[in-house]
């Protein structure tokens, strides 16, 4: 009896099945959500703890809403001297400066004072739509050093990382999952996401691009994701109206005013979510003509949803159509 059991029915405990696991939490004024393929047990609990700690650290370092964050302390510092910051903050600012240079300033972290002026930052002063900010520092006012990590400004500058920090938070969670050997996952923070592998049944991770209309809950496109990161910027979620004019939370750093183009949303795919996040913001600012031209120049896979008289028109660059299916 034991002979046949040894051949056909091992007495070793069965290997736990890999199945879909989910968890999430609050961060950066919104929520993060993680789906992964793994077994239950102590390792999954450790992954959840480490993922939450990773994204909480990003918020603690890069929030303008937290007075004691690294970023807030740098914003309050005097110009001239190097200001020590965390390695992650230095890396994010370095990437932001790279995207600023690539997009001719359409993405610029120095937009913070204008963001506050229009009431989209922690400063809740009444908005004067007739007097936009005139003192517009640019990314050229910022220097970054990675070792030892530090920032320096040459004049009064208020950095705002809302166009890149959520993407970096997604990447930070991905780093935790990769460290634990997770080969299949999807991470999302407020529309910025990163996917790898497939679901347990072998089908791809699927996400929806929202209809870019205020208050809409429908989906414009369903995308099937390979291993990639993706970010969407739009002008339809955070805004206010004055005298029939809509003012979006996306600020054009070159004018200090909310964007007024016909582009409703831009979705960009890239290996890194932080980079996709910043590029999507820049392309939205550039508008319906210059945005696709810049995306083509940078060889980006991007989808533009553009308002026209018939509703919404689409422009795609690169191989974005490979995500339809």
Short mmCIF file of C-alpha atoms in Angstrom, two decimals:
data_model
loop_
_atom_site.label_atom_id
_atom_site.label_comp_id
_atom_site.label_asym_id
_atom_site.label_seq_id
_atom_site.Cartn_x
_atom_site.Cartn_y
_atom_site.Cartn_z
CA UNK A 1 0.00 0.00 0.00
CA UNK A 2 2.75 2.42 0.90
CA UNK A 3 4.57 1.54 -2.36
CA UNK A 4 1.68 2.74 -4.55
CA UNK A 5 1.03 5.75 -2.42
CA UNK A 6 4.67 6.67 -2.87
CA UNK A 7 4.36 6.44 -6.63
CA UNK A 8 0.98 7.98 -7.20
CA UNK A 9 -0.07 9.78 -4.08
CA UNK A 10 2.77 11.61 -2.39
CA UNK A 11 2.34 12.18 1.31
CA UNK A 12 3.82 15.70 0.95
CA UNK A 13 1.30 18.52 1.46
CA UNK A 14 -0.11 19.91 -1.82
CA UNK A 15 1.37 23.07 -3.29
CA UNK A 16 -0.91 26.02 -2.61
CA UNK A 17 -2.73 27.26 -5.69
CA UNK A 18 -1.88 30.62 -7.17
CA UNK A 19 -4.97 32.79 -7.34
CA UNK A 20 -6.03 36.40 -7.64
CA UNK A 21 -5.40 38.44 -4.49
CA UNK A 22 -6.43 42.07 -3.98
CA UNK A 23 -5.68 44.78 -1.45
CA UNK A 24 -5.55 48.57 -1.31
CA UNK A 25 -5.60 51.64 0.88
CA UNK A 26 -5.64 55.40 1.08
CA UNK A 27 -2.82 57.56 -0.28
CA UNK A 28 -2.22 61.00 -1.77
CA UNK A 29 -5.83 62.07 -1.35
CA UNK A 30 -7.12 59.04 -3.25
CA UNK A 31 -6.72 55.24 -3.11
CA UNK A 32 -4.28 52.66 -4.39
CA UNK A 33 -5.44 49.24 -5.54
CA UNK A 34 -3.34 46.15 -6.13
CA UNK A 35 -4.25 42.88 -7.84
CA UNK A 36 -1.69 40.11 -7.92
CA UNK A 37 -1.41 36.41 -8.57
CA UNK A 38 -0.03 34.67 -5.47
CA UNK A 39 -0.83 32.27 -2.68
CA UNK A 40 -2.21 33.35 0.68
CA UNK A 41 -0.12 33.24 3.82
CA UNK A 42 2.49 35.22 5.71
CA UNK A 43 4.26 36.42 2.55
CA UNK A 44 1.07 38.05 1.23
CA UNK A 45 0.63 39.85 4.54
CA UNK A 46 4.23 41.08 4.34
CA UNK A 47 3.68 42.28 0.77
CA UNK A 48 0.64 44.30 1.83
CA UNK A 49 2.54 45.87 4.72
CA UNK A 50 5.57 46.76 2.59
CA UNK A 51 3.45 48.09 -0.30
CA UNK A 52 1.50 50.36 2.02
CA UNK A 53 4.73 51.59 3.64
CA UNK A 54 6.25 52.29 0.20
CA UNK A 55 3.37 54.40 -1.06
CA UNK A 56 2.98 56.14 2.32
CA UNK A 57 6.65 57.15 2.11
CA UNK A 58 6.08 58.71 -1.31
CA UNK A 59 3.18 60.72 0.11
CA UNK A 60 5.21 61.76 3.16
CA UNK A 61 8.12 62.93 1.00
CA UNK A 62 6.34 64.53 -1.98
CA UNK A 63 3.05 66.03 -0.76
CA UNK A 64 2.47 69.78 -0.78
CA UNK A 65 -0.45 69.16 1.59
CA UNK A 66 1.83 67.93 4.40
CA UNK A 67 3.79 70.83 5.95
CA UNK A 68 6.58 68.53 7.15
CA UNK A 69 7.09 66.62 3.91
CA UNK A 70 10.51 66.84 2.28
CA UNK A 71 8.94 68.76 -0.58
CA UNK A 72 7.14 71.28 1.65
CA UNK A 73 10.30 71.92 3.65
CA UNK A 74 12.25 72.49 0.43
CA UNK A 75 9.55 74.85 -0.86
CA UNK A 76 9.83 76.86 2.38
CA UNK A 77 13.64 77.00 2.25
CA UNK A 78 15.73 79.93 1.07
CA UNK A 79 17.24 79.89 -2.43
CA UNK A 80 20.92 79.32 -2.98
CA UNK A 81 22.12 76.39 -0.90
CA UNK A 82 21.78 72.67 -1.48
CA UNK A 83 18.85 71.25 0.53
CA UNK A 84 19.15 67.59 1.59
CA UNK A 85 16.20 65.42 0.56
CA UNK A 86 15.39 61.72 0.34
CA UNK A 87 16.89 59.68 -2.52
CA UNK A 88 13.41 59.05 -3.96
CA UNK A 89 12.52 62.74 -4.03
CA UNK A 90 15.80 63.59 -5.73
CA UNK A 91 15.16 60.85 -8.32
CA UNK A 92 11.64 62.09 -9.04
CA UNK A 93 12.81 65.68 -9.46
CA UNK A 94 15.61 64.51 -11.75
CA UNK A 95 13.09 62.65 -13.91
CA UNK A 96 10.80 65.68 -13.88
CA UNK A 97 13.60 67.92 -15.11
CA UNK A 98 14.32 65.42 -17.89
CA UNK A 99 10.66 65.47 -19.02
CA UNK A 100 10.61 69.28 -18.80
CA UNK A 101 13.56 69.49 -21.16
CA UNK A 102 12.07 66.91 -23.55
CA UNK A 103 8.73 68.75 -23.76
CA UNK A 104 10.04 72.33 -23.90
CA UNK A 105 8.53 73.15 -20.51
CA UNK A 106 5.03 71.78 -21.12
CA UNK A 107 5.70 69.74 -18.00
CA UNK A 108 7.21 71.84 -15.23
CA UNK A 109 7.22 71.07 -11.51
CA UNK A 110 7.74 74.79 -10.77
CA UNK A 111 4.05 75.32 -11.58
CA UNK A 112 3.16 75.07 -7.87
CA UNK A 113 2.54 78.78 -7.26
CA UNK A 114 0.12 78.88 -10.21
CA UNK A 115 -1.62 75.71 -8.98
CA UNK A 116 -2.16 77.43 -5.64
CA UNK A 117 -3.32 80.64 -7.31
CA UNK A 118 -6.11 78.79 -9.11
CA UNK A 119 -7.24 77.03 -5.92
CA UNK A 120 -6.06 73.51 -6.75
CA UNK A 121 -3.35 73.32 -4.09
CA UNK A 122 -3.36 73.51 -0.29
CA UNK A 123 -3.77 77.30 -0.42
CA UNK A 124 -7.53 77.89 -0.31
CA UNK A 125 -7.49 81.64 -0.92
CA UNK A 126 -10.26 82.97 -3.21
CA UNK A 127 -9.41 82.63 -6.90
CA UNK A 128 -9.03 85.82 -8.95
CA UNK A 129 -9.60 84.65 -12.52
CA UNK A 130 -8.91 88.15 -13.89
CA UNK A 131 -5.39 88.35 -12.45
CA UNK A 132 -3.41 85.19 -13.29
CA UNK A 133 0.07 84.87 -11.77
CA UNK A 134 2.75 86.76 -13.66
CA UNK A 135 5.89 85.53 -11.88
CA UNK A 136 6.41 82.15 -13.52
CA UNK A 137 9.64 80.42 -12.48
CA UNK A 138 10.68 77.57 -14.75
CA UNK A 139 12.41 74.22 -14.32
CA UNK A 140 15.67 75.98 -15.15
CA UNK A 141 15.51 77.44 -11.62
CA UNK A 142 16.02 73.98 -10.10
CA UNK A 143 19.11 71.79 -9.78
CA UNK A 144 19.24 68.24 -8.45
CA UNK A 145 22.04 66.14 -7.02
CA UNK A 146 21.63 62.38 -6.56
CA UNK A 147 24.65 61.63 -4.36
CA UNK A 148 24.23 62.83 -1.72
CA UNK A 149 20.60 63.58 -2.64
CA UNK A 150 19.78 67.28 -2.56
CA UNK A 151 17.90 70.04 -4.40
CA UNK A 152 18.83 73.64 -5.04
CA UNK A 153 16.84 76.60 -6.32
CA UNK A 154 18.13 79.86 -7.72
CA UNK A 155 15.06 81.89 -6.80
CA UNK A 156 11.64 81.63 -5.14
CA UNK A 157 10.23 78.34 -6.38
CA UNK A 158 7.28 76.24 -5.23
CA UNK A 159 7.51 72.72 -6.61
CA UNK A 160 4.36 70.69 -7.22
CA UNK A 161 4.78 66.99 -8.06
CA UNK A 162 1.10 66.16 -8.62
CA UNK A 163 1.86 65.37 -12.27
CA UNK A 164 4.43 62.69 -11.46
CA UNK A 165 4.22 61.51 -7.82
CA UNK A 166 1.24 59.15 -8.22
CA UNK A 167 3.02 57.42 -11.08
CA UNK A 168 6.09 57.08 -8.91
CA UNK A 169 3.90 55.63 -6.15
CA UNK A 170 2.74 52.94 -8.58
CA UNK A 171 6.37 52.18 -9.44
CA UNK A 172 7.24 52.01 -5.74
CA UNK A 173 4.59 49.34 -5.14
CA UNK A 174 5.81 47.46 -8.22
CA UNK A 175 9.30 47.42 -6.72
CA UNK A 176 7.92 45.72 -3.61
CA UNK A 177 6.10 43.09 -5.66
CA UNK A 178 9.16 42.43 -7.81
CA UNK A 179 11.30 42.02 -4.68
CA UNK A 180 8.92 39.28 -3.52
CA UNK A 181 9.05 37.52 -6.87
CA UNK A 182 5.47 38.34 -7.90
CA UNK A 183 5.32 37.67 -11.65
CA UNK A 184 1.76 38.85 -12.36
CA UNK A 185 0.11 42.00 -11.01
CA UNK A 186 -1.76 45.21 -11.74
CA UNK A 187 -1.38 48.34 -9.61
CA UNK A 188 -3.50 51.49 -9.90
CA UNK A 189 -3.49 54.90 -8.22
CA UNK A 190 -6.08 57.39 -9.48
CA UNK A 191 -5.82 56.27 -13.10
CA UNK A 192 -2.06 55.68 -13.16
CA UNK A 193 -1.29 51.99 -13.43
CA UNK A 194 1.28 49.32 -14.09
CA UNK A 195 0.72 45.72 -15.14
CA UNK A 196 2.80 42.59 -15.57
CA UNK A 197 1.94 39.06 -16.64
CA UNK A 198 -1.64 37.81 -16.83
CA UNK A 199 -4.57 36.91 -14.64
CA UNK A 200 -4.66 33.37 -13.16
CA UNK A 201 -6.69 32.07 -16.14
CA UNK A 202 -4.13 33.39 -18.62
CA UNK A 203 -6.23 36.31 -19.84
CA UNK A 204 -4.69 39.81 -19.91
CA UNK A 205 -5.32 42.46 -17.32
CA UNK A 206 -8.07 44.76 -18.62
CA UNK A 207 -8.74 48.39 -17.75
CA UNK A 208 -11.14 51.02 -19.01
CA UNK A 209 -10.41 54.53 -20.22
CA UNK A 210 -13.16 56.69 -18.75
CA UNK A 211 -15.46 58.77 -20.87
CA UNK A 212 -13.87 62.23 -20.54
CA UNK A 213 -17.01 64.06 -19.46
CA UNK A 214 -17.78 65.65 -16.09
CA UNK A 215 -19.85 63.27 -14.02
CA UNK A 216 -19.71 60.44 -16.58
CA UNK A 217 -19.25 56.92 -15.27
CA UNK A 218 -19.03 55.05 -18.58
CA UNK A 219 -16.00 53.61 -20.32
CA UNK A 220 -14.75 54.93 -23.66
CA UNK A 221 -12.34 52.06 -24.38
CA UNK A 222 -11.42 48.74 -22.81
CA UNK A 223 -7.69 48.04 -22.99
CA UNK A 224 -5.87 44.71 -22.67
CA UNK A 225 -2.52 45.30 -21.00
CA UNK A 226 0.71 43.45 -21.57
CA UNK A 227 3.64 44.19 -19.27
CA UNK A 228 3.58 47.99 -19.27
CA UNK A 229 2.75 51.12 -17.31
CA UNK A 230 0.09 53.60 -18.35
CA UNK A 231 -1.09 57.02 -17.21
CA UNK A 232 -4.00 59.25 -18.19
CA UNK A 233 -4.31 63.01 -17.77
CA UNK A 234 -7.62 64.78 -18.34
CA UNK A 235 -9.37 68.08 -17.74
CA UNK A 236 -12.78 66.73 -16.75
CA UNK A 237 -12.49 65.66 -13.10
CA UNK A 238 -11.17 68.68 -11.22
CA UNK A 239 -12.34 72.08 -12.39
CA UNK A 240 -14.53 75.03 -11.48
CA UNK A 241 -16.79 77.32 -13.51
CA UNK A 242 -16.92 81.11 -13.39
CA UNK A 243 -19.27 83.10 -15.64
CA UNK A 244 -19.69 80.14 -17.97
CA UNK A 245 -15.94 79.55 -18.31
CA UNK A 246 -14.47 76.24 -17.14
CA UNK A 247 -11.07 76.29 -15.41
CA UNK A 248 -9.28 72.93 -15.32
CA UNK A 249 -6.83 71.82 -12.63
CA UNK A 250 -4.19 71.19 -15.32
CA UNK A 251 -2.10 74.36 -15.47
CA UNK A 252 -0.05 75.35 -18.49
CA UNK A 253 3.27 76.25 -16.82
CA UNK A 254 4.18 78.54 -19.71
CA UNK A 255 1.19 80.83 -19.12
CA UNK A 256 0.26 80.15 -15.49
CA UNK A 257 -3.34 79.56 -16.60
CA UNK A 258 -5.50 76.42 -16.80
CA UNK A 259 -5.29 74.63 -20.13
CA UNK A 260 -7.93 75.60 -22.69
CA UNK A 261 -7.24 73.13 -25.51
CA UNK A 262 -9.82 70.77 -27.00
CA UNK A 263 -7.94 67.72 -25.67
CA UNK A 264 -10.14 66.01 -23.09
CA UNK A 265 -7.65 63.32 -22.08
CA UNK A 266 -4.31 61.79 -23.01
CA UNK A 267 -3.20 58.26 -22.18
CA UNK A 268 0.48 57.30 -22.46
CA UNK A 269 2.10 53.88 -22.20
CA UNK A 270 5.69 53.54 -21.01
CA UNK A 271 7.75 51.01 -19.03
CA UNK A 272 7.78 53.38 -16.01
CA UNK A 273 4.58 54.85 -14.57
CA UNK A 274 6.23 58.03 -13.25
CA UNK A 275 7.50 58.83 -16.74
CA UNK A 276 4.12 58.02 -18.31
CA UNK A 277 2.42 60.25 -15.72
CA UNK A 278 4.59 63.28 -16.48
CA UNK A 279 4.43 62.77 -20.25
CA UNK A 280 0.63 62.51 -20.22
CA UNK A 281 0.46 65.83 -18.35
CA UNK A 282 2.80 67.49 -20.86
CA UNK A 283 0.88 66.21 -23.89
CA UNK A 284 -2.42 67.43 -22.45
CA UNK A 285 -0.91 70.89 -22.00
CA UNK A 286 0.48 70.92 -25.55
CA UNK A 287 -2.96 70.46 -27.08
CA UNK A 288 -4.59 68.78 -30.07
CA UNK A 289 -1.89 69.58 -32.64
CA UNK A 290 1.39 69.99 -30.78
CA UNK A 291 0.63 67.14 -28.38
CA UNK A 292 0.44 64.37 -31.01
CA UNK A 293 3.41 65.90 -32.83
CA UNK A 294 5.47 65.76 -29.62
CA UNK A 295 4.31 62.18 -28.94
CA UNK A 296 5.41 61.14 -32.42
CA UNK A 297 8.75 62.91 -31.96
CA UNK A 298 9.32 61.06 -28.69
CA UNK A 299 8.10 57.76 -30.21
CA UNK A 300 5.38 57.36 -27.59
CA UNK A 301 2.39 55.03 -27.62
CA UNK A 302 -0.34 57.56 -26.83
CA UNK A 303 -4.09 58.06 -27.24
CA UNK A 304 -5.62 61.55 -27.46
CA UNK A 305 -9.36 62.05 -26.99
CA UNK A 306 -10.24 65.38 -28.56
CA UNK A 307 -13.54 67.23 -28.40
CA UNK A 308 -15.08 68.20 -31.72
CA UNK A 309 -18.54 69.06 -32.98
CA UNK A 310 -19.44 65.40 -33.35
CA UNK A 311 -18.38 64.45 -29.83
CA UNK A 312 -14.94 62.92 -29.45
CA UNK A 313 -12.25 62.32 -32.04
CA UNK A 314 -9.25 60.08 -31.48
CA UNK A 315 -5.61 60.50 -32.40
CA UNK A 316 -3.14 57.71 -31.75
CA UNK A 317 0.63 57.68 -31.96
CA UNK A 318 3.12 54.82 -31.94
CA UNK A 319 1.50 51.42 -31.49
CA UNK A 320 -1.21 52.33 -29.01
CA UNK A 321 -3.75 50.31 -30.99
CA UNK A 322 -2.03 47.12 -29.74
CA UNK A 323 -3.85 47.63 -26.43
CA UNK A 324 -7.31 47.30 -28.03
CA UNK A 325 -8.66 43.83 -27.68
#
